[in-house]
Short mmCIF file of C-alpha atoms and ligand atoms in Angstrom, two decimals:
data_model
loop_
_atom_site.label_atom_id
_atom_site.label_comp_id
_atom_site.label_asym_id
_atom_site.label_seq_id
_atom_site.Cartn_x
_atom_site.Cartn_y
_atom_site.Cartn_z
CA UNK C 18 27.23 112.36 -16.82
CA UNK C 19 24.70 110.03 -15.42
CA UNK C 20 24.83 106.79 -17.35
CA UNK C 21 20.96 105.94 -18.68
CA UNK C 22 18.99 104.53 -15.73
CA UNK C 23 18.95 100.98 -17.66
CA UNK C 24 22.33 100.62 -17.93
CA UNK C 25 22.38 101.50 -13.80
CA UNK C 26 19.01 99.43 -12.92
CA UNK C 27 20.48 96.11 -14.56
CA UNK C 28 23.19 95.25 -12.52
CA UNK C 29 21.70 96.03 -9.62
CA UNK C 30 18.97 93.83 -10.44
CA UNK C 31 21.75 91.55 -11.48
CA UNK C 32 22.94 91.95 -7.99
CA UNK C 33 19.82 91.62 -6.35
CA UNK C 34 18.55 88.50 -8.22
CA UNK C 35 22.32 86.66 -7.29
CA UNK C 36 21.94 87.61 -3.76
CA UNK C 37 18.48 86.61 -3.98
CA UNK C 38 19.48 83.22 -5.52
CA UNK C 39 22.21 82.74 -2.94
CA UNK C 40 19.38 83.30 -0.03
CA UNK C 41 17.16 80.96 -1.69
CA UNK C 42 19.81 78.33 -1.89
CA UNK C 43 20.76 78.74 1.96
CA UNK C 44 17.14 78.60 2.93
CA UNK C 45 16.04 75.54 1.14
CA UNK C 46 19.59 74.04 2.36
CA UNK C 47 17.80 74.70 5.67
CA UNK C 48 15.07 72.29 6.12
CA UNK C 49 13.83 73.96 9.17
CA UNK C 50 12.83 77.23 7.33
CA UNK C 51 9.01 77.31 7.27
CA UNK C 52 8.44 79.75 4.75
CA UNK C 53 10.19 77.95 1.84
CA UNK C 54 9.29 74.49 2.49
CA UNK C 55 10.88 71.84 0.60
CA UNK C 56 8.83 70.40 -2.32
CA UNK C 57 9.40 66.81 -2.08
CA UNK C 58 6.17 64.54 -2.91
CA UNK C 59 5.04 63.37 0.24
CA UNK C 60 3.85 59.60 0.79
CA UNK C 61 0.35 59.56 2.35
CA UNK C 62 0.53 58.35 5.51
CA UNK C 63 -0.27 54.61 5.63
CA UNK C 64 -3.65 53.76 6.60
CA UNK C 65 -5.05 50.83 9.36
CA UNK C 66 -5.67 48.24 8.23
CA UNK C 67 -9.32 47.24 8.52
CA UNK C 68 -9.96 43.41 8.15
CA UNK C 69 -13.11 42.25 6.74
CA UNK C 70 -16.30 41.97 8.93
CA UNK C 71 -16.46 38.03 8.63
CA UNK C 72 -12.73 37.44 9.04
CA UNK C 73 -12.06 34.40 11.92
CA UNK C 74 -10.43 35.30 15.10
CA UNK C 75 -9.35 33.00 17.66
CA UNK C 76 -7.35 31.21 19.10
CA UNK C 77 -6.17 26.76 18.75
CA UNK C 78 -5.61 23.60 21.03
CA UNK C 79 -5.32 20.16 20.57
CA UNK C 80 -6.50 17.15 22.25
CA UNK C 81 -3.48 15.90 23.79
CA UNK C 82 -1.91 18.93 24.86
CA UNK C 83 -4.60 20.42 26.78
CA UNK C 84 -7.37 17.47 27.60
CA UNK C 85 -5.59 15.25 30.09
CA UNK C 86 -5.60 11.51 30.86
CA UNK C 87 -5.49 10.48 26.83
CA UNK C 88 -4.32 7.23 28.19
CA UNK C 89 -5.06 5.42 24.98
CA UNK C 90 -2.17 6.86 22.44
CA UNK C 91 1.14 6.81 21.05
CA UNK C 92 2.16 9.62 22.56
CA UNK C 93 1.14 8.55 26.44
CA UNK C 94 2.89 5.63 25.33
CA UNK C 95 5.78 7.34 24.35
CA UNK C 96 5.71 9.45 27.39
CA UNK C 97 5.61 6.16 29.94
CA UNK C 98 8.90 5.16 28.20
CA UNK C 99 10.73 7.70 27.54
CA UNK C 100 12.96 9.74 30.12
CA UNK C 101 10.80 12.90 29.96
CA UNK C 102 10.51 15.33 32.91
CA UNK C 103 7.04 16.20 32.43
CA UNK C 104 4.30 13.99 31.37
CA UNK C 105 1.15 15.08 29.71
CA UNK C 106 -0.82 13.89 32.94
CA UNK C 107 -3.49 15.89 33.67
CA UNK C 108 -2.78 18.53 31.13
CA UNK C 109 -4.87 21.29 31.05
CA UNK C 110 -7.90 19.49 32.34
CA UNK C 111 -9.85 21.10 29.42
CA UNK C 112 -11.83 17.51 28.93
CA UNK C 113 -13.45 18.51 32.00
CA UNK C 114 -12.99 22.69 32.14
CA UNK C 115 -13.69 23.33 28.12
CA UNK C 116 -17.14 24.95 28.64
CA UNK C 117 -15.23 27.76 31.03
CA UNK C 118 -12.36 27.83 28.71
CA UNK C 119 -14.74 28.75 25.97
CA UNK C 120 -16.43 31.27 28.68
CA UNK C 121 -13.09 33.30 28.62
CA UNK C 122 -12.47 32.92 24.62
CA UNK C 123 -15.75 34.48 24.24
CA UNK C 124 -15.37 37.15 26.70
CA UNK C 125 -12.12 37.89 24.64
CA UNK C 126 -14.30 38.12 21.74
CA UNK C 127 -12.71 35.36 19.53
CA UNK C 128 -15.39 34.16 16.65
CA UNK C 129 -13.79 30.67 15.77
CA UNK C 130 -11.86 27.73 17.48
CA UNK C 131 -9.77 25.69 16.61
CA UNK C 132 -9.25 22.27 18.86
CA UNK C 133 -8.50 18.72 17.85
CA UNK C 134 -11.14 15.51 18.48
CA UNK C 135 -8.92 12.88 19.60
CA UNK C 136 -8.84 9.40 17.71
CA UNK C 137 -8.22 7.26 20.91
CA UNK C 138 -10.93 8.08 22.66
CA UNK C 139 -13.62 7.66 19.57
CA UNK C 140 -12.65 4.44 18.56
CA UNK C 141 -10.58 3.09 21.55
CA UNK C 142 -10.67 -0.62 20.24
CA UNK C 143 -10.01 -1.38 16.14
CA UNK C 144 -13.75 -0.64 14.75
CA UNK C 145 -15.55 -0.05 18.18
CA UNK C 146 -16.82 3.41 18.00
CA UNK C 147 -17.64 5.14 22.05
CA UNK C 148 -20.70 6.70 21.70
CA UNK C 149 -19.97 8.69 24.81
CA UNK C 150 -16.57 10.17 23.41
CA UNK C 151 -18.36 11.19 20.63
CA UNK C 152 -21.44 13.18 22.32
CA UNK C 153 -18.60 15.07 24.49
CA UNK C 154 -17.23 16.77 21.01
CA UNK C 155 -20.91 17.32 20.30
CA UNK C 156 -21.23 19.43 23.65
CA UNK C 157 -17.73 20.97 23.05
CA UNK C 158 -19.14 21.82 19.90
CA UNK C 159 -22.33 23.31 21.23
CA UNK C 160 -20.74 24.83 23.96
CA UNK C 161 -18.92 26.92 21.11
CA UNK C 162 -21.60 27.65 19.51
CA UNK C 163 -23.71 28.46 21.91
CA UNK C 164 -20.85 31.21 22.68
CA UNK C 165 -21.10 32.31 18.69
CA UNK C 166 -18.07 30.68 18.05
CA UNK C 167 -17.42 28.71 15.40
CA UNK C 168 -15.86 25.42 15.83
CA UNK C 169 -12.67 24.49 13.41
CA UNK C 170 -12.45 20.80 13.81
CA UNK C 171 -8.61 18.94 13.76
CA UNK C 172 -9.59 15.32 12.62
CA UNK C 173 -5.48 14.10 14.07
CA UNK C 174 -3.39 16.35 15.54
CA UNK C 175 0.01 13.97 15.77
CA UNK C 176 -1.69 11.08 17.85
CA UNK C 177 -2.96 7.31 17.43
CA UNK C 178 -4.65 5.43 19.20
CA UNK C 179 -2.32 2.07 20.48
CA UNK C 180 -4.09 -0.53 18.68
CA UNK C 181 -3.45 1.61 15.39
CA UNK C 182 0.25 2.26 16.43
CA UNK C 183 1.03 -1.41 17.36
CA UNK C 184 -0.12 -2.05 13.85
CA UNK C 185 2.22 0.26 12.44
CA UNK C 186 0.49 3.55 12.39
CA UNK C 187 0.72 5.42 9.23
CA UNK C 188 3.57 3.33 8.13
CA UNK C 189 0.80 0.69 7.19
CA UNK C 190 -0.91 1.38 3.95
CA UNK C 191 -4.07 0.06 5.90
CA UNK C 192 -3.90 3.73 7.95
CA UNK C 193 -5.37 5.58 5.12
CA UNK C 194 -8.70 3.60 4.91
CA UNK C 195 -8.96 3.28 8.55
CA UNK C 196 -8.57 7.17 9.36
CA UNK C 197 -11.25 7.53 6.21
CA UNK C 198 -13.24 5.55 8.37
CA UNK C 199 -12.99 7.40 11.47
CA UNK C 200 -13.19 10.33 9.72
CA UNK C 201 -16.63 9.06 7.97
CA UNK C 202 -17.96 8.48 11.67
CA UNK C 203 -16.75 11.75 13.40
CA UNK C 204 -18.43 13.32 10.17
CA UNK C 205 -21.89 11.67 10.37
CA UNK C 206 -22.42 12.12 13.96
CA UNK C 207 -20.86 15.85 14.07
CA UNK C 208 -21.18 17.33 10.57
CA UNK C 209 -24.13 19.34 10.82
CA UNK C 210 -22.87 21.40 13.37
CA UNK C 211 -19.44 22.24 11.63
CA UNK C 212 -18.03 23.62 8.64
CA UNK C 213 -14.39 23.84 9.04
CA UNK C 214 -12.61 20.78 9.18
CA UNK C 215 -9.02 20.28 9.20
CA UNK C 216 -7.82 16.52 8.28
CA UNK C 217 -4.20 16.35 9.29
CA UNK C 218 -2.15 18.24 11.29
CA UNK C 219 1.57 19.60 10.34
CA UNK C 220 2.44 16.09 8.15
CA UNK C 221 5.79 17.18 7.43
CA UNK C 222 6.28 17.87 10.81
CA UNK C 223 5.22 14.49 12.12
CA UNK C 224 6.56 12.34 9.79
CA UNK C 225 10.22 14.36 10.38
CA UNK C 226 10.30 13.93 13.84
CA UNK C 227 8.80 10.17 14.42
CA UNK C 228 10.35 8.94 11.62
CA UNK C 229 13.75 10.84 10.43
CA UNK C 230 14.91 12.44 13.69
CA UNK C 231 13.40 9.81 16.12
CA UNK C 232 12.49 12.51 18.44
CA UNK C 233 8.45 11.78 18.53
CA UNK C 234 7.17 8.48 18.77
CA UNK C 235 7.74 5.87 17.72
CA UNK C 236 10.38 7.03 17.22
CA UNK C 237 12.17 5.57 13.88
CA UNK C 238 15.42 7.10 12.21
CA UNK C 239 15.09 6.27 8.27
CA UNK C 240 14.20 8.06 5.33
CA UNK C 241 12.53 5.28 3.41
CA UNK C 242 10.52 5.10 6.36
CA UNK C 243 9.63 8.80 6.78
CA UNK C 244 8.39 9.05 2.50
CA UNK C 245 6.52 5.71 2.94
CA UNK C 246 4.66 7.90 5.91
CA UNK C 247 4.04 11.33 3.76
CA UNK C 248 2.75 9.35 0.97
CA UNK C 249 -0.06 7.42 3.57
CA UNK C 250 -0.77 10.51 5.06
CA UNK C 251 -1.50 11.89 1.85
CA UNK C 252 -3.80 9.26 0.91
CA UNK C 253 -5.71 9.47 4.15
CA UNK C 254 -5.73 13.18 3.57
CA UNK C 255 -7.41 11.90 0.15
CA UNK C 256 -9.64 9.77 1.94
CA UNK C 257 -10.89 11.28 4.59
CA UNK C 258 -11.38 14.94 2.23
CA UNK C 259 -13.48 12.50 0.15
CA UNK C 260 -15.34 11.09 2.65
CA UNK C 261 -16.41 14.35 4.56
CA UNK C 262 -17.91 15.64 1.23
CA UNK C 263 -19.57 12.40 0.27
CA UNK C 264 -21.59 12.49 3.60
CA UNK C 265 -22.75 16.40 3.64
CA UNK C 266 -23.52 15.63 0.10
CA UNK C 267 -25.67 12.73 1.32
CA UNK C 268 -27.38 14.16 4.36
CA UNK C 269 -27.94 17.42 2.34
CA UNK C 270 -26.25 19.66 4.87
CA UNK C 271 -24.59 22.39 2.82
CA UNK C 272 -21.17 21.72 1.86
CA UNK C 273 -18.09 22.39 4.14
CA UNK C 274 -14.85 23.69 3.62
CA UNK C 275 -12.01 21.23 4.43
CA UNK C 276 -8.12 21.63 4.40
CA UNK C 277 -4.97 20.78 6.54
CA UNK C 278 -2.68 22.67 8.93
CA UNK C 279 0.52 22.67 7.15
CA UNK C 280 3.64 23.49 9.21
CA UNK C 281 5.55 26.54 7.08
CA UNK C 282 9.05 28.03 7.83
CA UNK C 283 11.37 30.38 6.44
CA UNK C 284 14.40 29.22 5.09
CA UNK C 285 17.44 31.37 4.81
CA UNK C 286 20.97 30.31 3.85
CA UNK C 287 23.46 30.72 6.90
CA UNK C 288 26.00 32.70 4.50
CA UNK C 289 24.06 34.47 1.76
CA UNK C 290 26.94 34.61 -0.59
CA UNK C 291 27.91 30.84 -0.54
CA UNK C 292 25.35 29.07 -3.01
CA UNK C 293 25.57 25.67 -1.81
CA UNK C 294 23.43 27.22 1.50
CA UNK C 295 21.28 29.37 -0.80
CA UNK C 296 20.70 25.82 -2.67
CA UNK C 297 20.06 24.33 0.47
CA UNK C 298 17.34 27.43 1.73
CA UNK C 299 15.41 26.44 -1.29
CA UNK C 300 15.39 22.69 -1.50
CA UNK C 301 14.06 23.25 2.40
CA UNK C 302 11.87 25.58 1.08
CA UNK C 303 10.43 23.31 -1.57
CA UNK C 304 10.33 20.29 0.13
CA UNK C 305 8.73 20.99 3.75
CA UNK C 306 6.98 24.26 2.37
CA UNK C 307 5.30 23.69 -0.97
CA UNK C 308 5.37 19.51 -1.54
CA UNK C 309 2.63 18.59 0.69
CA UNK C 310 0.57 21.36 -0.71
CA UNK C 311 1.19 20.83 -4.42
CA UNK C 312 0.25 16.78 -4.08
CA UNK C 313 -3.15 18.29 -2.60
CA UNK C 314 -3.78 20.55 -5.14
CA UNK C 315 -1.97 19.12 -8.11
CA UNK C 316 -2.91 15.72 -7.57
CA UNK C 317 0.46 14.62 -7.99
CA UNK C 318 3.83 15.96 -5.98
CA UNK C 319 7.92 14.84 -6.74
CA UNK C 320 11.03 15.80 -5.13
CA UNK C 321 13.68 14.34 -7.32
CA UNK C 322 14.32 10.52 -7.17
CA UNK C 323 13.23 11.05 -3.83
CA UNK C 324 9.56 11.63 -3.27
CA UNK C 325 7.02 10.67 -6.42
CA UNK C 326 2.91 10.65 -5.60
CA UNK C 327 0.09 10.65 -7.49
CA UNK C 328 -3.06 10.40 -5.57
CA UNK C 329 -6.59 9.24 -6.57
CA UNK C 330 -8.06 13.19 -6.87
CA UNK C 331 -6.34 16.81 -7.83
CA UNK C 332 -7.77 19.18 -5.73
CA UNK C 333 -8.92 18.18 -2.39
CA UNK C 334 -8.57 21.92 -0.53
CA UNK C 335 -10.54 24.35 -0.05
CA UNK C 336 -8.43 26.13 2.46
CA UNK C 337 -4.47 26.31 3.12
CA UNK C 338 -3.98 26.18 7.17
CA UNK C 339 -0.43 27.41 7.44
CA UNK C 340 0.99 27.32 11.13
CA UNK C 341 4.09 29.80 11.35
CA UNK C 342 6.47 30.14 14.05
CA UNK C 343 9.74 30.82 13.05
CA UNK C 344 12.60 30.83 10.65
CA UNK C 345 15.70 28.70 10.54
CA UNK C 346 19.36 29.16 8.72
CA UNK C 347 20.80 26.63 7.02
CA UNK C 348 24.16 25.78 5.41
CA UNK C 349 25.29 22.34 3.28
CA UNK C 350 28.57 20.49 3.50
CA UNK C 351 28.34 18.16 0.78
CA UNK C 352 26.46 16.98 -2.90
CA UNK C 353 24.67 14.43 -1.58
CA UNK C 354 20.99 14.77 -1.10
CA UNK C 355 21.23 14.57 2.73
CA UNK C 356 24.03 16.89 2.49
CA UNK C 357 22.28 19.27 0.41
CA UNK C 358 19.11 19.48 2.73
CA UNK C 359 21.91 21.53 5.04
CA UNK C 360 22.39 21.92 8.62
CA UNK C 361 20.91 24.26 10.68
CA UNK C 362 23.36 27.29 11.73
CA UNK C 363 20.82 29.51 13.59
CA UNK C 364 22.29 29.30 17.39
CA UNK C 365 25.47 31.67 15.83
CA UNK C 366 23.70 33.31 13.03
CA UNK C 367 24.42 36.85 13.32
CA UNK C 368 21.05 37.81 11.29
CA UNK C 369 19.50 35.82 13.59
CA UNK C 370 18.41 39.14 15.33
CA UNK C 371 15.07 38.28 16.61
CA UNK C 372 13.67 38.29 19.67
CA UNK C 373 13.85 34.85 21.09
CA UNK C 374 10.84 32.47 22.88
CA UNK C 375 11.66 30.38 25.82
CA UNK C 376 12.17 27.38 23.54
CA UNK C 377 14.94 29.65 21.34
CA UNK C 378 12.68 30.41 18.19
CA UNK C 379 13.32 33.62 16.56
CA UNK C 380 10.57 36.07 16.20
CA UNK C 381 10.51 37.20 12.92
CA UNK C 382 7.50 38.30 11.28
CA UNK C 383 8.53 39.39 8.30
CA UNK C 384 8.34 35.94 7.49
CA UNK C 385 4.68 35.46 7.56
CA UNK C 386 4.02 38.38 4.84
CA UNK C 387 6.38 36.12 2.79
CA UNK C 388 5.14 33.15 2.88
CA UNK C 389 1.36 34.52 2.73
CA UNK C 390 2.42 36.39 -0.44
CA UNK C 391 4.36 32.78 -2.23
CA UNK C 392 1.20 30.74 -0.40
CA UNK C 393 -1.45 33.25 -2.27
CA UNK C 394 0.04 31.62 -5.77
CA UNK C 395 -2.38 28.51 -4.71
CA UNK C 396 -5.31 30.27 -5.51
CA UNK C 397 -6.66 29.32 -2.52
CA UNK C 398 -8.17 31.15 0.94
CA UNK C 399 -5.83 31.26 3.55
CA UNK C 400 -6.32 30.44 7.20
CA UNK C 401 -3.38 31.04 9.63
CA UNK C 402 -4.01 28.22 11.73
CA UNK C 403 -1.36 28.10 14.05
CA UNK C 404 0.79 31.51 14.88
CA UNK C 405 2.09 31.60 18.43
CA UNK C 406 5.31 32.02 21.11
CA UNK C 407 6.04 30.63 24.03
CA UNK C 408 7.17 33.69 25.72
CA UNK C 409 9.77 34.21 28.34
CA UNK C 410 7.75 37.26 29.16
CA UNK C 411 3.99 38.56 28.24
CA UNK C 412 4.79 41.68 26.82
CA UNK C 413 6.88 39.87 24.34
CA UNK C 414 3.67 37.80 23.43
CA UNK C 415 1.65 41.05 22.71
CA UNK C 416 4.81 42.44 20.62
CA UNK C 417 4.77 38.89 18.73
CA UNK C 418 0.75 38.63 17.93
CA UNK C 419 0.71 42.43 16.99
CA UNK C 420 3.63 42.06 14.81
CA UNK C 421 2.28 38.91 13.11
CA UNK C 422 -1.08 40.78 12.57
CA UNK C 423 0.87 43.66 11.03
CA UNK C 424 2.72 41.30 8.19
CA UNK C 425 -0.48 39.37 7.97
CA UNK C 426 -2.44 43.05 7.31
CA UNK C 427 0.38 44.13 4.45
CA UNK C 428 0.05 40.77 2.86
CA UNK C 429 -4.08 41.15 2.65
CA UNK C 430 -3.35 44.95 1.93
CA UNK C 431 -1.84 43.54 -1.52
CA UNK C 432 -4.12 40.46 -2.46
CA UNK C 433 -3.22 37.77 -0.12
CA UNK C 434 -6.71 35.97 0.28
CA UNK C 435 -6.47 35.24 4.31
CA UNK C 436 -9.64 34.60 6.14
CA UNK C 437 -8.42 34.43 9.53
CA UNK C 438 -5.86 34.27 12.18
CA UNK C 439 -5.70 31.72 15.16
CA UNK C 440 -3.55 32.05 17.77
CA UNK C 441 -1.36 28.91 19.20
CA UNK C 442 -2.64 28.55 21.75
CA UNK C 443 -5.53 29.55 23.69
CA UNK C 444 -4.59 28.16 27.03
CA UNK C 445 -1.27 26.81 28.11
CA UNK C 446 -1.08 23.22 26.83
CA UNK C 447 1.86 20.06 27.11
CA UNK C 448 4.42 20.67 24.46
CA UNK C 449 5.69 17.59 22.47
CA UNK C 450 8.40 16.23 24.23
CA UNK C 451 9.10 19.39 25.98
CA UNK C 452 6.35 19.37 28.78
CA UNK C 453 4.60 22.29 30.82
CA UNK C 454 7.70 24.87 30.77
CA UNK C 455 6.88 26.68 27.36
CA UNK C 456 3.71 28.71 27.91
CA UNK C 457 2.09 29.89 24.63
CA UNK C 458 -1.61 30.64 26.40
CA UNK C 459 -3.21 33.71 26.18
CA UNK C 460 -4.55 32.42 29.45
CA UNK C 461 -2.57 30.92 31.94
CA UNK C 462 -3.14 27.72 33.79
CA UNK C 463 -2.01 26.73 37.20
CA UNK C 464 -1.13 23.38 37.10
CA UNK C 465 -1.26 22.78 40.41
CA UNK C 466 -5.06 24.63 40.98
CA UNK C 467 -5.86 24.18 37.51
CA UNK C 468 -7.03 27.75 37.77
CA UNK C 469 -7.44 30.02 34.75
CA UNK C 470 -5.66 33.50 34.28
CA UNK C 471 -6.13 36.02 31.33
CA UNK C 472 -2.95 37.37 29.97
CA UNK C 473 -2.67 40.76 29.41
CA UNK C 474 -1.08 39.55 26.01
CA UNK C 475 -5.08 37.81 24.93
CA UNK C 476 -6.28 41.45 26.34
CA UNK C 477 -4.26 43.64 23.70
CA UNK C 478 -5.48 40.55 20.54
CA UNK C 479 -8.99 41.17 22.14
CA UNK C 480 -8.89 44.72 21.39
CA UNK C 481 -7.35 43.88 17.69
CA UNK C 482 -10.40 41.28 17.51
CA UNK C 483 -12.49 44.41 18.43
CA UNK C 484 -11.84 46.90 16.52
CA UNK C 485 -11.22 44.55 13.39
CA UNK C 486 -8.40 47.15 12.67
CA UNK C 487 -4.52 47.41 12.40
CA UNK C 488 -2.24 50.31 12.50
CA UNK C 489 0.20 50.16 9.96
C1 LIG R 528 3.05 23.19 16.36
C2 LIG R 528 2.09 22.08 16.78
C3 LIG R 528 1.33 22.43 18.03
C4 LIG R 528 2.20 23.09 19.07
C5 LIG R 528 2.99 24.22 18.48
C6 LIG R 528 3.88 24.93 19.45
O1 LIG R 528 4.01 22.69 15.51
O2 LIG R 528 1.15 21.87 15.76
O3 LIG R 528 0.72 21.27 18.50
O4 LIG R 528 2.99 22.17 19.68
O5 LIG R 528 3.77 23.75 17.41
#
């Protein structure tokens, strides 16, 4: 008897849906198989980055590291005296090569520069201003401009002039009013041609190494010493920001923007699970990150019993300059204050993984997108104003800007209000204390020739610059 065709049909289906089943499940366990793709939801691929038509590219100097013969400082001073190998000497000869300098920046098709007017040379005696030293910025500044570049003006970048040193420098609590006045004279003669100006350069930085670690002239080791010299620099800061906008507002030129280029760094603790280094990573972080910054905008800045400031006028930037290089572990041995600051561990740090420059700083990028995202809590524009390497080769250099323009690229991508990037630096310059051997240049000077090279490094940025886009 045949059984009814149903009662034959449904096993077989059963049979044929299992095997069926069992097929399916060994095909999608193959990922290969192309006609039963996997459905997983599929991330669009992320875009370049394209920066904004008027964002700033270029490149920085400063006076003393790239001029030559700034006989008049501290820091030539310093350099006399002191058991260097190097001395600044002749530097980079840009005092007399800055038009051709600015010749190659434009052919590299950088918009802005950044370079430093040095103190010494304007007012070389107490109150005697040099007419001549003056009209050379205003050609440097032409010369720029004439190029389409925009000039970005460094009122000090870490030197004084000797008179002002022998007096104490900015351990005097005359320094304020006398850099306002400098400042007041630099801006009357020069202000209509400029519209960035920075007032100060890395203040945390200067007042660490001339006056905690002794390192920079003149050289002091004491921490009463070193807050006394924050706290003037602050006030000149105050001074000078005050007296740039009183003149534009007086001459009727329209009103520039005017902030500082603040040394950052990233702090990490040299063994994440111990606290006391965690605690250490963010008292760093607070104290040579965010205090100087906070006084500006705040008006006011403390760092426990420490550090206590309240200055004349909240407010007094209208740009953050943040110079980047590195990051740097540290670890604490102790409850005191000093002990808490921590030591730095990052010769044996095992995540310190980075590639690393001639002078040992780790490259490490990541960093930058960090700080640009905690810096964007200001409220303020953003101008990198110093991001550079010294490298032991060039190719490292063009891994190291591209890199840097990548985190710089995510951080815009999610709010961070940057308006441009400068390289450090745009030719090879003296280095602090360290001489000719670290080259950060995108072009390369001969020292002995004083002839100019472009790296291929400033090549691969120039095409960046160009086509005002990142990959991602
Ligand atoms: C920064 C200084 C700059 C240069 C670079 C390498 O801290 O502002 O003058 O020396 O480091």
């Amino acid at each position: 008897m045949r059984r009814p065709q149903t009662q034959k049909v449904k096993p077989c289906f059963k049979r044929h849906v299992a095997a069926g089943l069992v097929l399916l499940l060994l095909v999608s366990m193959n990922a290969g198989c192309a006609l039963f793709p996997k459905r997983i939801p599929v991330k669009p691929a992320p875009q370049a980055f394209t920066f904004p038509k008027d964002f700033l590219w270029g490149a920085a100097t400063s006076a003393h590291q790239v001029e030559g013969n700034n006989t008049n400082n501290d820091w030539w001073d310093w350099e006399q005296s002191y058991p260097f190998e190097e001395r600044s000497g002749r530097a980079s000869d840009h005092w007399n090569r800055f038009d051709k300098d600015f010749q190659l920046a434009h052919a590299l098709g950088h918009n802005v520069h950044r370079f430093s007017i040095e103190w010494s040379r304007i007012e070389p005696r107490e109150g005697e201003f040099d007419l001549s030293a003056i009209n050379h910025y205003r050609q440097v500044i032409l010369s720029l401009k004439s190029k389409g570049i925009k000039p970005i003006v460094t009122l000090n970048h870490f030197t004084l002039p000797l008179w002002l040193a022998r007096q104490g420098g900015w351990l005097s609590d005359q320094t304020p009013e006398l850099f306002g006045r400098y400042v007041q004279t630099v801006t009357e003669a020069l202000g209509s041609e400029v519209h960035y100006w920075i007032t100060l350069n890395e203040p945390m930085a200067y007042a660490f190494h001339g006056y905690m670690n002794g390192k920079w002239p003149p050289g002091i080791k004491s921490l009463p010493k070193a807050v006394i010299v924050l706290k003037h620099l602050l006030e000149g800061h105050v001074s000078a920001y005050g007296k740039i906008k009183a003149v534009y507002v007086q001459k009727g030129w329209p009103l520039p923007m005017v902030g500082i280029a603040h040394q950052v760094l990233i702090f990490a603790p040299c063994t994440e699970s111990a606290w006391g280094d965690r605690f250490s990573a963010k008292l760093r972080n607070r104290l040579v990150n965010h205090l100087f910054i906070q006084a500006m905008v705040h008006g006011k800045a403390h760092f426990f019993g420490l550090f206590r400031v309240q200055l004349d006028k909240p407010r007094t930037l209208d740009f953050i300059g943040l110079n980047y290089y590195t990051r740097e572990f540290v670890s604490t041995h102790g409850m005191q204050l000093s002990e808490m600051m921590g030591e730095e561990c990052a010769e044996k740090h095992p995540r310190n993984v980075g590639q690393r420059n001639f002078l040992g700083w780790e490259t490490y990028p990541e960093g930058l997108y960090t700080l640009l995202k905690d810096f964007s809590g200001y409220k303020l524009p953003i101008l990198i104003s110093e991001n550079g390497t010294c490298a032991n080769q060039d190719g490292e250099r063009t891994d190291f800007i591209a890199q840097h323009i990548k985190a710089m690229a995510r951080a815009m991508r999610e709010g961070a209000p940057v308006m441009g990037y400068l390289y450090w630096s745009l030719i090879d310059t003296y280095e602090w204390g360290e001489g000719f051997g670290p080259r950060f240049g995108l072009i390369e000077v001969n020292y002995k020739t004083q002839e100019r090279k472009i790296r291929e490094s400033a090549k691969k940025y120039s095409e960046i610059i160009r086509s005002g886009k990142i990959s991602a």
